Amino acid sequence: MNKKIRLLQSIHFKIAIVFVLLLLVTLEVIGASFVKQLEYQNVRDFKQSLQVTPYIQNQLSNELLNNNGNANKNIKEIIGDMGNSAEIQVVDNKGTIRGVTNLNNQSTVGQKTRNPRVKQVIYSGHTEQEVAYNERLGSYYTAIQPLTNPSGDSNTVVGAVYIRASMEDVYKGISSITVIFLTSSLVAGLLGMALSIVISRAITRPIDEMKKQAIQMARGDYSGQVKIYGQDELGQLAIAVNNLSVRVEEAQEASESERRRLDSVLSHMTDGVIATDRRGNITIINETGQDFLNVTRDELLGQSLLKVLRISDEYSLRDLLETQQEMVLDFSEQQDHDLILHVDFSLIQKETGYITGLVCVLHDVTEQQKNEQEQREFVSNVSHELRTPLTSVRSYIEALNDGAWQDPELAPNFLKVTQEETDRMIRMINDLLSLSRMDQGTAKMNLEYVNLNEFFGYVLDRFDMMIKRDQEHEDELPKLTTSTGKLPTDDPNKKYSITRDFTKRDLWVEIDTDKFMQVIDNIMNNAIKYSPDGGVITCRLLETHRHVILSISDQGLGIPRKDLGKIFDRFYRVDKARSRKQGGTGLGLAISKEVIEAHRGRVWVDSQEGKGSTFYISLPYEPIDADGGDWDAI
Ligand code: ADP
């Protein structure tokens, strides 16, 4: 059904129909006028052939005028000689039939005519003709001509000639010609139709192919080419379609590769990008954007940007379109970590200035904000840390200045405290400098392969020596300081011991010995500092598959759980007052952490409040087979 309708609507069908109709209309018009003309001429010729010539009229008039005994005979001869198939009657002006051609009607001669029309013609003197029809004769023609006196007054009617002839032959001829014409029209119509189908097919085939190619192109398949049948308009159209197909394919490829490039740019961007339509609903979002918002693309598409950014209470879409105000938004709630985003808006505009949407770029500034915050805290910490010793130094100097310098008991004591505070400040500044070098990456690492067992042992030997000396020469010798410059303990009488639990295997690792020693010193100093009197400090050294682990455990007061994560932060101290009293700067563990991380290692602490703490250092380690066993195995 559908196909049928399509056929009826097709150009192919329409051209064929128009062609055939044109042919038929032309043929019919020509045929109708031809047949009409033929009929007219044939009827005219027929009538002319039946007309009584003036000569015969005269002869008949004379016979009627003379009216001698032979008149009727002569009349019969004259009308018999007229030689046509018509039935002729001659009537005189009294209405008497004087001669007939029809042999069967010879008996009517001498009788009065009963034809009123004949009488009428005799009376009026005008010729009368008629084409009529009856069952017996079919179509027939009658003509009644008056006969006038040839020598006298022409108005004197002497009689009339009645002629009647069948027209069937004339009409038969015309209708047979009409039949021939109709038949040939039909044949011409059929031939025309066949021809028009062939012609219209020739026209529509290229059109059909172009249509198919256009449908293929619409589906995105540009592989086909339309066949070119000639150089006419359709051929040129086919060439144009082929060119168009190539151009569209090129344009499509260009825009596709552009889209892919944009896609890959968007998906590899570390910034989140969101595009909206002019109503502010999201149309595009890249992966980073989804990660930032912690929502899938499907959930975001079509959503209002204002709602997604949770700024619909403060801003309207108009605000964003008009001012494109930058903002910093906190998305930490949506994530399980801190996330602060800098949000930047720009308009998508057509050349006419018509705004079609917004582009919003989300830039992760968490680290930056954190750094800025840390920096602010650091500056405030440094200022605070330096102000305390400086204030105390100033007050001692003021006291000395006010006269205490003369007091032999107070003066040396005041000067000692001043010196201690100044030393602490210098230590702090040195610590800060080494931290700053680490931060900037300018701290040079003098790496060398060291047998860690020997090295750790050597560092601990120094602490053992200190213990020994302290015990042997109590108060006689000046206190030994370690590489950190800190005094190991505030209580010179405090007793403690160091035990070692080292692996037997030599552990060769690459370290900067000075810096590493500083780390161990720092942790050991802390361990001693926070150990109770008589406490044992256990130092262990062991290796795992890929690491060496060095640990220092004390039996001290431990570190509260809440502080465990913070003690490696700069200036962080569990008990600030106590640390300061012991000359601590709060930077020791921070430096240790930086140093160990510069060795690609890790430092952490495990502690139980009241029971003690254990500090761990792990360093990457690759076992070296000292016997060259690997070579033997080959
Ligand atoms: P400080 O100069 O104060 O010792 P550190 O960075 O070396 O600074 O240590 C930071 C803080 O960690 C100390 O103030 C102290 O509160 C805590 N701490 C360090 N080591 C120990 C330990 N072995 N036992 C208990 N607390 C410790």
Short mmCIF file of C-alpha atoms and ligand atoms in Angstrom, two decimals, residues 431 486 522-523 526-531 552 554 556-560 567-569 571-576 578-580 582-592 605 607 612-615, ligand 1:
data_model
loop_
_atom_site.label_atom_id
_atom_site.label_comp_id
_atom_site.label_asym_id
_atom_site.label_seq_id
_atom_site.Cartn_x
_atom_site.Cartn_y
_atom_site.Cartn_z
CA ASP A 431 66.87 24.59 61.91
CA LYS A 486 70.27 20.00 72.15
CA ASN A 522 67.15 13.99 67.31
CA ILE A 523 65.03 10.92 67.96
CA ASN A 526 63.77 13.00 72.43
CA ALA A 527 63.76 9.41 73.71
CA ILE A 528 66.24 10.30 76.46
CA LYS A 529 64.39 13.53 77.23
CA TYR A 530 61.04 11.85 77.65
CA SER A 531 62.38 8.68 79.37
CA ILE A 552 63.95 3.61 68.76
CA ASP A 554 61.50 4.51 75.00
CA GLY A 556 58.55 7.52 78.51
CA LEU A 557 55.28 9.32 78.93
CA GLY A 558 54.20 8.62 75.40
CA ILE A 559 52.26 10.80 73.03
CA PRO A 560 48.50 11.32 73.21
CA ILE A 567 54.25 15.82 66.02
CA PHE A 568 56.09 15.89 62.66
CA ASP A 569 54.56 19.32 61.91
CA PHE A 571 56.66 23.90 65.73
CA TYR A 572 54.21 21.31 66.97
CA ARG A 573 54.87 20.27 70.54
CA VAL A 574 52.64 18.30 72.83
CA ASP A 575 53.80 20.29 75.83
CA LYS A 576 55.12 23.64 74.58
CA ARG A 578 58.32 21.74 78.72
CA SER A 579 59.87 21.58 75.25
CA ARG A 580 61.05 25.18 75.46
CA GLN A 582 64.52 21.80 77.48
CA GLY A 583 65.78 24.05 74.71
CA GLY A 584 63.59 22.35 72.05
CA THR A 585 62.62 24.26 68.96
CA GLY A 586 59.71 22.10 67.84
CA LEU A 587 61.46 21.66 64.50
CA GLY A 588 63.51 18.52 65.19
CA LEU A 589 60.97 15.95 63.99
CA ALA A 590 59.91 18.18 61.08
CA ILE A 591 63.53 18.26 59.86
CA SER A 592 63.85 14.50 60.48
CA VAL A 605 55.58 6.89 65.41
CA SER A 607 52.93 5.37 71.06
CA GLY A 612 56.32 4.81 75.83
CA SER A 613 56.84 5.66 72.19
CA THR A 614 58.55 3.96 69.29
CA PHE A 615 59.84 5.96 66.34
P1 ADP B 1 61.26 19.49 70.38
O1 ADP B 1 62.32 20.44 70.07
O2 ADP B 1 60.14 20.08 71.14
O3 ADP B 1 61.77 18.21 70.94
P2 ADP B 1 60.60 17.79 68.20
O4 ADP B 1 60.16 18.10 66.83
O5 ADP B 1 61.84 16.99 68.35
O6 ADP B 1 60.63 19.16 68.98
O7 ADP B 1 59.41 16.99 68.89
C1 ADP B 1 58.09 17.46 68.76
C2 ADP B 1 57.27 17.06 69.94
O8 ADP B 1 56.99 15.65 69.89
C3 ADP B 1 57.89 17.25 71.25
O9 ADP B 1 57.69 18.54 71.71
C4 ADP B 1 57.16 16.26 72.12
O10 ADP B 1 55.94 16.79 72.58
C5 ADP B 1 56.87 15.13 71.19
N1 ADP B 1 57.86 14.01 71.32
C6 ADP B 1 58.91 13.79 70.53
N2 ADP B 1 59.56 12.64 70.90
C7 ADP B 1 58.89 12.14 71.95
C8 ADP B 1 59.04 10.99 72.77
N3 ADP B 1 60.06 10.10 72.61
N4 ADP B 1 58.14 10.81 73.80
C9 ADP B 1 57.13 11.67 73.97
N5 ADP B 1 56.91 12.79 73.23
C10 ADP B 1 57.79 13.02 72.23
#
